[in-house]
Amino acid sequence: KHFPPGPSLWFPYYGHFLSILFLHYHHTHKALAKMCRIYKSKILGFYLGPFPTVVASDEKSIRELLMKPQFQGRIDQVVSLVRVDFGEERGIIFTEGDLWQQQKRFFLRHLRDHGFGKRSEPLEVQLAAEIQDLITFLREERNHPAYQNGLALIPSIFAWGNIALLMSALTGEKFTGREGKDALNAIHWNALNFQFYTEPLAGTLTFVPFAKYLPPFFGYMKDITRLNDNLANYAKNSIRKKMDSFNEDTINCAVDAYIKMMKEAQADGDKETYFTEEQLKLVIQDFTFPASNTISGQLGFLWQQFLLHPEVQTKIQEELDRVVGRSELPNLNHRAELHYTEATIREIMRYKTLVPLSVPHKATEDANFMGYHVEKGTIMIPSLYCLHNDPDIWGDPENFRPERFLDSNGQLKKKDRTLPFGFGKRLCPGETFARQNMFMYVAGLLHNFTFSLPEGAKLPDDSKYIPGLNVHPQHFWMKVTPRS
Ligand code: HEM
């Protein structure tokens, strides 16, 4: 048992990639799920270009992949390499080894110091203010590209507050008034367009760096590079402003703390340091990109379900009225008592797994994996999509059914077998932030409004969504009716 089962049709340069395309042209995660059925195996093996690739698709193998220290590397992906000037990986998402460990630890610590990823009064006050601002916007605004004649553009309206909140901990920047909203909207659309352009690039072949020279990919390189330049310029400008106003006695955000480290390394003449402006730019991108499109995308998928299953929206509203009442806005203290609301959020993260194949890992040494021999350099893919759709765990995974997360007393089950944010050392650092924000958006907005299908519009087809680094719903309009 040296290599797991997989397709046999192999082509020069492409390896087994064309077999994947053949099984599902748009969604690699669906192709791999089909492949598991064809080869009757939970573990798959094939070649992407010259690289051996192993896919784990059940709970046991995914947990082993995510836990084993030998599998925590990253591969050079076309989509990440367009971001760096000298072809060397920077940032956190796509790096490995000492650089990744040290920088991730630094940002986790300093973002937490400024309220990110924990319960923190100042950030919760700001989050509540963002939700209140959106409620006022939906009650009073008459003519905005994302809100016209009582119709809201989903999921764009969810994005602004998340970016503003992240920036408050990361760069200390404030976005106020209409001008602030326009700036946030610009960041959101830039990140989203970058994300949409990753569509064919995020297909598995682009895990192979030379894929950019192969059809059908090379046409995309110019556009995606331009979109990346916009995001990079935003990060560069933020750094420039922070450097100009830097005062080591007032560290107001994670970037201030970083600049302090950079200056210390420069003063010591430390040429080996990871604390550089180029690295900081990529970290800002690594946080701005997910903050701009993950939470809002996941909420967009949920709002689709409110159209397809209006009873879910009604049940959340009933729970909110019972637990919170009508006179105050929901806050994070209510979260532990809003079991159905929380179960609905868990269910949408299972039902529409936002990062279906996670971010691919890499074997940094030869290792044993579930009885197979895995060589150093092998691409290791945990299929979170397969885990979240495993009939042995969920029974009827194809149905959207929040009740599956509740026990017979209507209480949230203690054990949650989903892994939408991964697990282990590579766990998504945005998990707590994302879960808190999703809860506040669902609770705050459904407390105040009912969302429904505009007259004459068709119900969405939730099997159609946009592929990319993470998947994203097609944009759609919803009628917003204030609750009395
Ligand atoms: C619904 C929202 C989100 C989901 C489902 C999600 C999911 C994921 C997943 C599956 C990974 C890969 C884990 C692995 O490699 O094993 C990841 C990594 C990451 N995420 Fe998220 N994420 C979300 C939101 C966010 C937010 C809001 C941020 C930051 C503001 C963020 C920042 C990151 C970073 C920096 C990494 C790289 C971690 C590493 O390589 O060590 N994510 N995320």
Short mmCIF file of C-alpha atoms and ligand atoms in Angstrom, two decimals:
data_model
loop_
_atom_site.label_atom_id
_atom_site.label_comp_id
_atom_site.label_asym_id
_atom_site.label_seq_id
_atom_site.Cartn_x
_atom_site.Cartn_y
_atom_site.Cartn_z
CA LYS A 1 0.00 0.00 0.00
CA HIS A 2 2.26 2.75 -1.21
CA PHE A 3 -0.13 5.11 -2.92
CA PRO A 4 -3.92 5.50 -2.49
CA PRO A 5 -6.32 4.58 -5.32
CA GLY A 6 -7.18 7.14 -7.99
CA PRO A 7 -7.55 7.72 -11.74
CA SER A 8 -5.24 6.09 -14.26
CA LEU A 9 -5.58 8.41 -17.29
CA TRP A 10 -2.42 10.54 -17.14
CA PHE A 11 -1.22 13.34 -19.45
CA PRO A 12 2.19 15.03 -19.65
CA TYR A 13 2.26 18.35 -17.69
CA TYR A 14 -1.37 17.96 -16.52
CA GLY A 15 -0.94 14.63 -14.68
CA HIS A 16 -4.43 13.50 -13.67
CA PHE A 17 -5.90 17.01 -13.73
CA LEU A 18 -8.01 16.36 -16.84
CA SER A 19 -9.75 13.44 -15.07
CA ILE A 20 -10.77 15.92 -12.35
CA LEU A 21 -12.05 18.42 -14.92
CA PHE A 22 -13.97 15.64 -16.61
CA LEU A 23 -15.74 14.65 -13.36
CA HIS A 24 -16.79 18.23 -12.55
CA TYR A 25 -15.68 21.19 -14.60
CA HIS A 26 -16.47 23.94 -12.07
CA HIS A 27 -16.08 22.48 -8.63
CA THR A 28 -13.00 20.41 -7.81
CA HIS A 29 -14.52 19.42 -4.43
CA LYS A 30 -17.49 17.84 -6.24
CA ALA A 31 -15.17 16.05 -8.69
CA LEU A 32 -13.17 14.59 -5.80
CA ALA A 33 -16.34 13.47 -3.99
CA LYS A 34 -17.37 11.64 -7.19
CA MET A 35 -13.91 10.13 -7.45
CA CYS A 36 -14.21 8.73 -3.89
CA ARG A 37 -17.41 6.98 -4.97
CA ILE A 38 -15.87 5.65 -8.19
CA TYR A 39 -12.82 4.19 -6.43
CA LYS A 40 -14.82 3.27 -3.28
CA SER A 41 -12.13 4.89 -1.14
CA LYS A 42 -12.08 7.63 1.50
CA ILE A 43 -8.45 8.37 0.58
CA LEU A 44 -7.48 9.26 -2.99
CA GLY A 45 -4.13 9.53 -4.70
CA PHE A 46 -3.26 11.13 -8.06
CA TYR A 47 -0.77 13.48 -9.70
CA LEU A 48 -1.25 17.20 -10.28
CA GLY A 49 1.40 17.96 -12.85
CA PRO A 50 4.47 16.26 -11.36
CA PHE A 51 3.24 16.43 -7.75
CA PRO A 52 1.79 13.44 -5.92
CA THR A 53 -1.47 14.48 -4.27
CA VAL A 54 -3.43 12.79 -1.51
CA VAL A 55 -7.03 13.64 -0.57
CA ALA A 56 -8.55 12.79 2.82
CA SER A 57 -12.34 12.70 2.83
CA ASP A 58 -13.59 11.19 6.09
CA GLU A 59 -13.43 12.42 9.67
CA LYS A 60 -10.62 10.14 10.82
CA SER A 61 -8.26 10.80 7.92
CA ILE A 62 -9.00 14.56 7.85
CA ARG A 63 -8.24 14.87 11.56
CA GLU A 64 -5.00 12.92 11.11
CA LEU A 65 -3.98 15.13 8.17
CA LEU A 66 -4.71 18.32 10.10
CA MET A 67 -2.95 17.13 13.27
CA LYS A 68 0.25 15.51 11.95
CA PRO A 69 3.17 17.98 12.26
CA GLN A 70 4.65 16.57 9.01
CA PHE A 71 1.59 17.75 7.02
CA GLN A 72 1.48 21.42 8.01
CA GLY A 73 3.44 22.79 5.05
CA ARG A 74 2.02 24.82 2.15
CA ILE A 75 2.57 24.50 -1.58
CA ASP A 76 3.52 27.32 -3.97
CA GLN A 77 0.19 28.07 -5.60
CA VAL A 78 -0.14 30.22 -8.72
CA VAL A 79 -2.74 32.31 -6.97
CA SER A 80 -0.42 33.09 -4.08
CA LEU A 81 2.66 33.66 -6.22
CA VAL A 82 1.00 36.51 -8.17
CA ARG A 83 1.06 38.40 -4.89
CA VAL A 84 4.79 38.46 -4.19
CA ASP A 85 7.41 40.56 -5.93
CA PHE A 86 10.33 38.12 -5.90
CA GLY A 87 8.54 34.79 -6.16
CA GLU A 88 9.06 33.97 -2.47
CA GLU A 89 5.99 33.24 -0.39
CA ARG A 90 5.13 35.87 2.23
CA GLY A 91 2.25 36.48 4.66
CA ILE A 92 0.62 33.71 6.72
CA ILE A 93 -1.89 31.75 4.62
CA PHE A 94 0.61 30.42 2.07
CA THR A 95 3.82 30.27 4.12
CA GLU A 96 5.29 27.47 6.23
CA GLY A 97 8.07 26.75 8.70
CA ASP A 98 9.61 29.39 10.99
CA LEU A 99 8.27 32.38 9.03
CA TRP A 100 4.68 31.13 9.23
CA GLN A 101 4.88 30.07 12.89
CA GLN A 102 6.49 33.23 14.14
CA GLN A 103 4.28 35.61 12.18
CA LYS A 104 1.03 33.78 12.95
CA ARG A 105 1.87 33.76 16.67
CA PHE A 106 2.73 37.47 16.58
CA PHE A 107 -0.50 38.49 14.88
CA LEU A 108 -2.70 36.22 17.00
CA ARG A 109 -1.23 37.80 20.12
CA HIS A 110 -1.34 41.43 18.98
CA LEU A 111 -4.76 41.22 17.31
CA ARG A 112 -6.10 39.74 20.55
CA ASP A 113 -4.56 42.66 22.48
CA HIS A 114 -6.85 44.85 20.40
CA GLY A 115 -9.98 42.73 20.86
CA PHE A 116 -9.89 40.41 17.81
CA GLY A 117 -10.79 36.74 18.41
CA LYS A 118 -12.04 36.99 21.99
CA ARG A 119 -14.80 38.62 24.04
CA SER A 120 -13.74 42.26 24.22
CA GLU A 121 -15.93 45.13 25.30
CA PRO A 122 -14.55 47.84 22.98
CA LEU A 123 -14.82 45.61 19.89
CA GLU A 124 -18.29 44.37 20.89
CA VAL A 125 -19.45 47.96 21.27
CA GLN A 126 -18.09 48.65 17.80
CA LEU A 127 -19.72 45.50 16.38
CA ALA A 128 -23.08 46.53 17.88
CA ALA A 129 -22.58 50.01 16.37
CA GLU A 130 -21.86 48.46 12.94
CA ILE A 131 -25.08 46.41 13.12
CA GLN A 132 -27.05 49.45 14.31
CA ASP A 133 -25.55 51.45 11.44
CA LEU A 134 -26.71 48.80 8.96
CA ILE A 135 -30.19 48.74 10.52
CA THR A 136 -30.42 52.55 10.18
CA PHE A 137 -29.13 52.28 6.61
CA LEU A 138 -31.83 49.72 5.74
CA ARG A 139 -34.51 51.87 7.37
CA GLU A 140 -33.46 55.24 5.95
CA GLU A 141 -31.29 54.93 2.85
CA ARG A 142 -33.13 55.49 -0.41
CA ASN A 143 -30.56 55.28 -3.17
CA HIS A 144 -27.40 53.24 -2.76
CA PRO A 145 -25.89 50.77 -5.27
CA ALA A 146 -26.50 48.00 -2.72
CA TYR A 147 -29.92 49.19 -1.50
CA GLN A 148 -32.65 50.57 -3.73
CA ASN A 149 -36.44 50.79 -3.39
CA GLY A 150 -36.49 48.54 -0.34
CA LEU A 151 -34.37 45.89 -2.04
CA ALA A 152 -30.99 44.94 -0.59
CA LEU A 153 -28.09 43.40 -2.52
CA ILE A 154 -27.12 40.18 -0.77
CA PRO A 155 -24.42 39.48 0.36
CA SER A 156 -22.73 42.89 -0.18
CA ILE A 157 -24.55 44.62 2.69
CA PHE A 158 -22.95 42.21 5.17
CA ALA A 159 -19.36 42.94 4.19
CA TRP A 160 -18.71 46.52 5.33
CA GLY A 161 -18.96 46.04 9.10
CA ASN A 162 -16.66 43.00 9.09
CA ILE A 163 -13.88 44.86 7.29
CA ALA A 164 -14.28 47.92 9.52
CA LEU A 165 -14.06 45.79 12.64
CA LEU A 166 -10.98 43.89 11.48
CA MET A 167 -9.25 47.14 10.51
CA SER A 168 -9.87 48.59 13.91
CA ALA A 169 -7.70 45.82 15.48
CA LEU A 170 -5.27 45.43 12.57
CA THR A 171 -4.44 48.94 11.34
CA GLY A 172 -6.44 51.10 13.73
CA GLU A 173 -8.14 52.77 10.73
CA LYS A 174 -11.65 54.19 11.22
CA PHE A 175 -14.31 54.35 8.50
CA THR A 176 -17.09 56.82 9.19
CA GLY A 177 -20.08 58.23 7.29
CA ARG A 178 -20.87 57.75 3.64
CA GLU A 179 -17.23 58.19 2.67
CA GLY A 180 -16.23 55.40 5.04
CA LYS A 181 -18.89 53.09 3.63
CA ASP A 182 -17.74 53.81 0.07
CA ALA A 183 -14.14 53.00 1.03
CA LEU A 184 -15.25 49.72 2.66
CA ASN A 185 -17.36 48.87 -0.39
CA ALA A 186 -14.33 49.43 -2.63
CA ILE A 187 -12.18 47.06 -0.52
CA HIS A 188 -14.98 44.50 -0.51
CA TRP A 189 -15.44 44.53 -4.29
CA ASN A 190 -11.76 44.42 -4.96
CA ALA A 191 -11.32 41.36 -2.77
CA LEU A 192 -14.40 39.78 -4.29
CA ASN A 193 -13.26 40.34 -7.87
CA PHE A 194 -9.87 38.90 -6.99
CA GLN A 195 -11.72 35.95 -5.51
CA PHE A 196 -13.88 35.53 -8.64
CA TYR A 197 -10.78 35.62 -10.83
CA THR A 198 -9.35 32.75 -8.84
CA GLU A 199 -12.15 30.62 -10.33
CA PRO A 200 -10.12 28.49 -12.72
CA LEU A 201 -6.92 29.33 -10.87
CA ALA A 202 -8.17 27.75 -7.66
CA GLY A 203 -8.87 24.56 -9.59
CA THR A 204 -6.37 22.02 -8.41
CA LEU A 205 -3.94 22.26 -11.31
CA THR A 206 -2.91 25.71 -10.16
CA PHE A 207 -1.43 24.15 -7.07
CA VAL A 208 1.36 23.56 -9.57
CA PRO A 209 3.37 26.78 -10.13
CA PHE A 210 4.03 26.32 -13.86
CA ALA A 211 0.27 25.99 -14.51
CA LYS A 212 0.19 29.71 -15.31
CA TYR A 213 1.81 28.89 -18.65
CA LEU A 214 -0.77 26.24 -19.56
CA PRO A 215 -4.18 26.65 -21.18
CA PRO A 216 -6.79 27.51 -19.94
CA PHE A 217 -5.00 29.54 -17.26
CA PHE A 218 -2.57 32.00 -18.78
CA GLY A 219 -5.31 34.42 -19.97
CA TYR A 220 -6.25 35.11 -16.38
CA MET A 221 -2.84 36.08 -15.11
CA LYS A 222 -2.98 39.70 -16.29
CA ASP A 223 -6.38 40.42 -14.70
CA ILE A 224 -5.69 38.71 -11.44
CA THR A 225 -2.35 40.49 -11.14
CA ARG A 226 -4.10 43.85 -11.64
CA LEU A 227 -6.71 43.03 -8.98
CA ASN A 228 -4.00 41.93 -6.62
CA ASP A 229 -2.15 45.22 -7.21
CA ASN A 230 -5.20 47.14 -5.96
CA LEU A 231 -5.32 45.12 -2.73
CA ALA A 232 -1.55 45.45 -2.36
CA ASN A 233 -1.70 49.23 -2.88
CA TYR A 234 -4.30 49.51 -0.16
CA ALA A 235 -2.00 47.59 2.23
CA LYS A 236 1.03 49.69 1.18
CA ASN A 237 -0.85 52.95 1.82
CA SER A 238 -1.96 51.78 5.25
CA ILE A 239 1.62 50.91 6.15
CA ARG A 240 2.89 54.26 4.85
CA LYS A 241 0.33 56.18 6.95
CA LYS A 242 1.15 54.13 10.05
CA MET A 243 4.91 54.59 9.55
CA ASP A 244 4.48 58.36 9.18
CA SER A 245 2.48 58.70 12.38
CA PHE A 246 4.36 56.01 14.36
CA ASN A 247 4.97 56.73 18.03
CA GLU A 248 6.41 53.86 20.02
CA ASP A 249 4.64 55.03 23.19
CA THR A 250 1.17 54.63 21.67
CA ILE A 251 0.67 51.18 20.18
CA ASN A 252 -2.97 51.30 19.03
CA CYS A 253 -3.19 48.26 16.76
CA ALA A 254 -1.35 45.12 15.59
CA VAL A 255 0.40 47.01 12.75
CA ASP A 256 1.85 49.54 15.25
CA ALA A 257 3.26 46.61 17.25
CA TYR A 258 4.72 45.17 14.03
CA ILE A 259 6.36 48.45 13.00
CA LYS A 260 7.95 48.61 16.44
CA MET A 261 9.48 45.13 15.90
CA MET A 262 10.62 46.17 12.41
CA LYS A 263 12.37 49.25 13.75
CA GLU A 264 14.05 47.26 16.53
CA ALA A 265 15.31 44.68 14.00
CA GLN A 266 16.65 47.51 11.79
CA ALA A 267 18.38 49.18 14.76
CA ASP A 268 20.02 45.84 15.65
CA GLY A 269 21.16 45.37 12.04
CA ASP A 270 19.26 42.04 11.95
CA LYS A 271 19.31 41.03 8.27
CA GLU A 272 17.63 37.67 8.89
CA THR A 273 14.49 39.14 10.45
CA TYR A 274 11.02 38.20 9.19
CA PHE A 275 9.72 41.59 10.31
CA THR A 276 9.85 43.46 7.01
CA GLU A 277 7.55 45.85 5.14
CA GLU A 278 6.99 43.33 2.32
CA GLN A 279 5.95 40.65 4.83
CA LEU A 280 3.65 43.11 6.64
CA LYS A 281 1.98 44.03 3.35
CA LEU A 282 1.15 40.39 2.64
CA VAL A 283 -0.16 39.79 6.16
CA ILE A 284 -2.51 42.78 5.80
CA GLN A 285 -3.72 41.22 2.53
CA ASP A 286 -4.06 37.81 4.21
CA PHE A 287 -6.43 39.29 6.77
CA THR A 288 -8.24 41.86 4.61
CA PHE A 289 -9.07 39.32 1.90
CA PRO A 290 -10.99 36.85 4.14
CA ALA A 291 -12.58 39.63 6.21
CA SER A 292 -13.97 41.09 2.97
CA ASN A 293 -15.67 38.02 1.57
CA THR A 294 -15.87 34.98 3.87
CA ILE A 295 -18.35 36.06 6.55
CA SER A 296 -20.51 37.96 4.07
CA GLY A 297 -20.41 35.03 1.60
CA GLN A 298 -21.45 32.57 4.28
CA LEU A 299 -24.28 34.88 5.37
CA GLY A 300 -25.32 35.22 1.72
CA PHE A 301 -25.72 31.44 1.55
CA LEU A 302 -27.87 31.60 4.69
CA TRP A 303 -30.10 34.38 3.34
CA GLN A 304 -30.69 32.16 0.27
CA GLN A 305 -32.05 29.52 2.64
CA PHE A 306 -34.38 32.12 4.20
CA LEU A 307 -35.98 32.29 0.74
CA LEU A 308 -36.05 28.54 0.23
CA HIS A 309 -37.10 27.80 3.84
CA PRO A 310 -38.95 30.87 5.19
CA GLU A 311 -39.91 28.86 8.29
CA VAL A 312 -36.26 28.96 9.43
CA GLN A 313 -36.34 32.77 9.43
CA THR A 314 -39.64 32.74 11.35
CA LYS A 315 -38.28 30.32 13.97
CA ILE A 316 -35.22 32.51 14.54
CA GLN A 317 -37.45 35.57 14.93
CA GLU A 318 -39.67 33.74 17.41
CA GLU A 319 -36.63 32.67 19.42
CA LEU A 320 -35.26 36.24 19.39
CA ASP A 321 -38.58 37.68 20.57
CA ARG A 322 -38.82 35.08 23.36
CA VAL A 323 -35.23 35.33 24.62
CA VAL A 324 -34.23 38.93 23.85
CA GLY A 325 -37.63 40.64 23.76
CA ARG A 326 -38.57 43.51 21.47
CA SER A 327 -37.11 46.43 23.39
CA GLU A 328 -33.33 45.78 23.23
CA LEU A 329 -30.96 44.68 20.45
CA PRO A 330 -29.48 41.16 20.71
CA ASN A 331 -25.88 41.07 21.94
CA LEU A 332 -23.22 38.40 22.37
CA ASN A 333 -24.46 37.60 25.92
CA HIS A 334 -27.67 36.25 24.37
CA ARG A 335 -25.74 33.81 22.18
CA ALA A 336 -25.67 30.97 24.72
CA GLU A 337 -29.48 31.07 24.98
CA LEU A 338 -30.31 31.38 21.28
CA HIS A 339 -29.97 27.68 20.49
CA TYR A 340 -31.95 27.58 17.24
CA THR A 341 -30.15 30.67 15.87
CA GLU A 342 -26.77 29.14 16.66
CA ALA A 343 -27.84 25.76 15.19
CA THR A 344 -28.85 27.54 11.97
CA ILE A 345 -25.42 29.15 11.68
CA ARG A 346 -23.72 25.78 12.25
CA GLU A 347 -25.97 24.20 9.63
CA ILE A 348 -25.20 26.77 6.93
CA MET A 349 -21.47 26.30 7.55
CA ARG A 350 -21.95 22.56 7.04
CA TYR A 351 -24.46 22.77 4.18
CA LYS A 352 -22.44 25.29 2.16
CA THR A 353 -18.87 24.63 3.17
CA LEU A 354 -17.16 27.90 2.35
CA VAL A 355 -13.63 26.53 1.88
CA PRO A 356 -14.54 23.05 0.60
CA LEU A 357 -10.98 21.72 0.21
CA SER A 358 -9.53 23.95 2.94
CA VAL A 359 -6.25 25.56 1.93
CA PRO A 360 -4.10 22.67 0.61
CA HIS A 361 -1.42 21.40 3.00
CA LYS A 362 1.92 19.82 2.05
CA ALA A 363 4.01 16.99 3.49
CA THR A 364 7.26 18.54 4.70
CA GLU A 365 8.84 15.07 5.26
CA ASP A 366 8.16 11.45 4.30
CA ALA A 367 5.43 10.10 6.59
CA ASN A 368 2.87 7.38 7.10
CA PHE A 369 -0.72 8.39 6.42
CA MET A 370 -3.54 5.99 7.22
CA GLY A 371 -1.36 3.04 6.19
CA TYR A 372 -0.03 4.69 3.00
CA HIS A 373 3.47 5.99 2.46
CA VAL A 374 3.45 9.72 1.71
CA GLU A 375 6.56 11.33 0.25
CA LYS A 376 7.95 14.74 1.18
CA GLY A 377 6.41 17.39 -1.11
CA THR A 378 3.08 15.57 -1.53
CA ILE A 379 0.07 17.90 -1.74
CA MET A 380 -2.31 16.97 1.10
CA ILE A 381 -5.96 18.00 0.67
CA PRO A 382 -8.51 17.67 3.48
CA SER A 383 -11.96 17.60 1.87
CA LEU A 384 -14.09 19.48 4.40
CA TYR A 385 -16.87 19.24 1.82
CA CYS A 386 -16.86 15.42 2.00
CA LEU A 387 -16.79 15.51 5.81
CA HIS A 388 -19.79 17.86 5.89
CA ASN A 389 -21.70 15.67 3.44
CA ASP A 390 -20.87 12.26 4.87
CA PRO A 391 -24.16 10.32 5.16
CA ASP A 392 -22.61 8.15 7.91
CA ILE A 393 -22.41 11.25 10.12
CA TRP A 394 -25.35 13.38 8.98
CA GLY A 395 -27.90 10.89 7.65
CA ASP A 396 -29.47 13.35 5.19
CA PRO A 397 -26.61 15.77 4.38
CA GLU A 398 -28.39 17.02 1.23
CA ASN A 399 -31.10 18.73 3.34
CA PHE A 400 -30.74 22.10 5.06
CA ARG A 401 -32.00 21.25 8.55
CA PRO A 402 -30.75 23.30 11.58
CA GLU A 403 -32.50 20.87 13.97
CA ARG A 404 -29.72 18.32 13.39
CA PHE A 405 -27.57 20.40 15.78
CA LEU A 406 -30.23 20.39 18.56
CA ASP A 407 -30.96 17.68 21.13
CA SER A 408 -34.46 16.48 22.01
CA ASN A 409 -34.86 19.45 24.45
CA GLY A 410 -34.08 21.99 21.73
CA GLN A 411 -30.64 22.70 23.26
CA LEU A 412 -27.54 23.04 21.09
CA LYS A 413 -25.67 19.71 21.05
CA LYS A 414 -22.31 19.92 22.87
CA LYS A 415 -20.44 18.02 20.16
CA ASP A 416 -20.04 19.67 16.77
CA ARG A 417 -18.45 17.37 14.17
CA THR A 418 -18.10 20.06 11.49
CA LEU A 419 -14.68 21.59 10.79
CA PRO A 420 -15.42 24.65 8.62
CA PHE A 421 -12.35 26.49 9.96
CA GLY A 422 -10.01 23.50 9.88
CA PHE A 423 -8.30 22.23 12.99
CA GLY A 424 -4.87 21.99 14.64
CA LYS A 425 -1.95 24.37 14.11
CA ARG A 426 -3.33 25.69 10.80
CA LEU A 427 -6.73 26.47 12.35
CA CYS A 428 -8.22 29.63 10.87
CA PRO A 429 -7.31 32.56 13.16
CA GLY A 430 -10.57 34.28 12.13
CA GLU A 431 -12.85 31.59 13.63
CA THR A 432 -14.01 33.36 16.81
CA PHE A 433 -14.31 36.69 14.99
CA ALA A 434 -16.34 35.08 12.18
CA ARG A 435 -18.66 33.16 14.50
CA GLN A 436 -19.34 36.24 16.65
CA ASN A 437 -19.98 38.46 13.64
CA MET A 438 -22.25 35.93 11.91
CA PHE A 439 -24.29 35.59 15.08
CA MET A 440 -24.64 39.36 15.49
CA TYR A 441 -25.67 39.89 11.85
CA VAL A 442 -28.29 37.12 11.93
CA ALA A 443 -29.69 38.13 15.32
CA GLY A 444 -29.53 41.91 14.78
CA LEU A 445 -31.04 41.91 11.30
CA LEU A 446 -33.79 39.34 11.86
CA HIS A 447 -34.74 41.09 15.08
CA ASN A 448 -35.49 44.19 13.00
CA PHE A 449 -36.48 42.98 9.53
CA THR A 450 -38.08 40.20 7.55
CA PHE A 451 -36.35 39.31 4.28
CA SER A 452 -38.35 37.96 1.34
CA LEU A 453 -38.39 37.39 -2.41
CA PRO A 454 -38.99 40.57 -4.45
CA GLU A 455 -42.15 40.47 -6.57
CA GLY A 456 -41.63 38.63 -9.84
CA ALA A 457 -38.19 37.29 -8.82
CA LYS A 458 -37.34 33.60 -9.05
CA LEU A 459 -36.25 31.49 -6.09
CA PRO A 460 -32.47 30.99 -6.10
CA ASP A 461 -30.97 27.69 -7.21
CA ASP A 462 -28.65 26.98 -4.30
CA SER A 463 -26.73 24.30 -6.20
CA LYS A 464 -25.22 27.04 -8.39
CA TYR A 465 -22.49 29.13 -6.79
CA ILE A 466 -19.23 30.75 -7.70
CA PRO A 467 -16.06 28.65 -7.34
CA GLY A 468 -12.73 30.09 -6.27
CA LEU A 469 -10.36 30.09 -3.31
CA ASN A 470 -13.54 29.93 -1.29
CA VAL A 471 -16.98 29.46 -2.80
CA HIS A 472 -19.40 32.37 -2.93
CA PRO A 473 -23.14 32.79 -3.68
CA GLN A 474 -24.29 34.61 -6.79
CA HIS A 475 -25.48 38.10 -5.80
CA PHE A 476 -29.24 38.51 -5.47
CA TRP A 477 -31.78 41.11 -4.29
CA MET A 478 -34.07 40.69 -1.29
CA LYS A 479 -37.04 42.69 -0.14
CA VAL A 480 -36.49 44.15 3.34
CA THR A 481 -39.59 44.73 5.48
CA PRO A 482 -39.19 46.35 8.90
CA ARG A 483 -40.78 44.39 11.75
CA SER A 484 -43.16 46.34 13.94
C1 HEM B 1 -16.81 32.02 7.57
C2 HEM B 1 -15.61 32.48 7.65
C3 HEM B 1 -14.33 31.71 7.47
C4 HEM B 1 -14.10 30.39 7.16
C5 HEM B 1 -15.14 29.30 6.88
C6 HEM B 1 -12.66 30.19 7.13
C7 HEM B 1 -12.04 28.98 6.87
C8 HEM B 1 -10.67 28.80 6.84
C9 HEM B 1 -10.02 27.55 6.52
C10 HEM B 1 -10.71 26.24 6.20
C11 HEM B 1 -8.67 27.77 6.58
C12 HEM B 1 -7.56 26.76 6.25
C13 HEM B 1 -7.17 25.95 7.48
C14 HEM B 1 -6.08 24.95 7.14
O1 HEM B 1 -5.17 25.26 6.39
O2 HEM B 1 -6.15 23.81 7.62
C15 HEM B 1 -8.47 29.16 6.92
C16 HEM B 1 -7.23 29.76 7.09
C17 HEM B 1 -7.05 31.07 7.39
N1 HEM B 1 -8.03 32.02 7.64
FE1 HEM B 1 -10.03 31.67 7.63
N2 HEM B 1 -12.05 31.38 7.43
C18 HEM B 1 -13.02 32.33 7.65
C19 HEM B 1 -12.82 33.64 8.01
C20 HEM B 1 -11.61 34.23 8.22
C21 HEM B 1 -11.43 35.59 8.66
C22 HEM B 1 -12.56 36.56 8.99
C23 HEM B 1 -10.08 35.80 8.74
C24 HEM B 1 -9.32 37.04 9.15
C25 HEM B 1 -9.83 38.20 9.29
C26 HEM B 1 -9.42 34.58 8.33
C27 HEM B 1 -8.06 34.41 8.23
C28 HEM B 1 -7.43 33.23 7.90
C29 HEM B 1 -5.98 33.06 7.84
C30 HEM B 1 -4.94 34.16 8.06
C31 HEM B 1 -5.75 31.70 7.53
C32 HEM B 1 -4.39 31.01 7.37
C33 HEM B 1 -4.03 30.24 8.64
C34 HEM B 1 -2.75 29.46 8.50
O3 HEM B 1 -2.31 29.21 7.38
O4 HEM B 1 -2.15 29.11 9.53
N3 HEM B 1 -10.38 33.65 8.02
N4 HEM B 1 -9.70 29.76 7.08
#
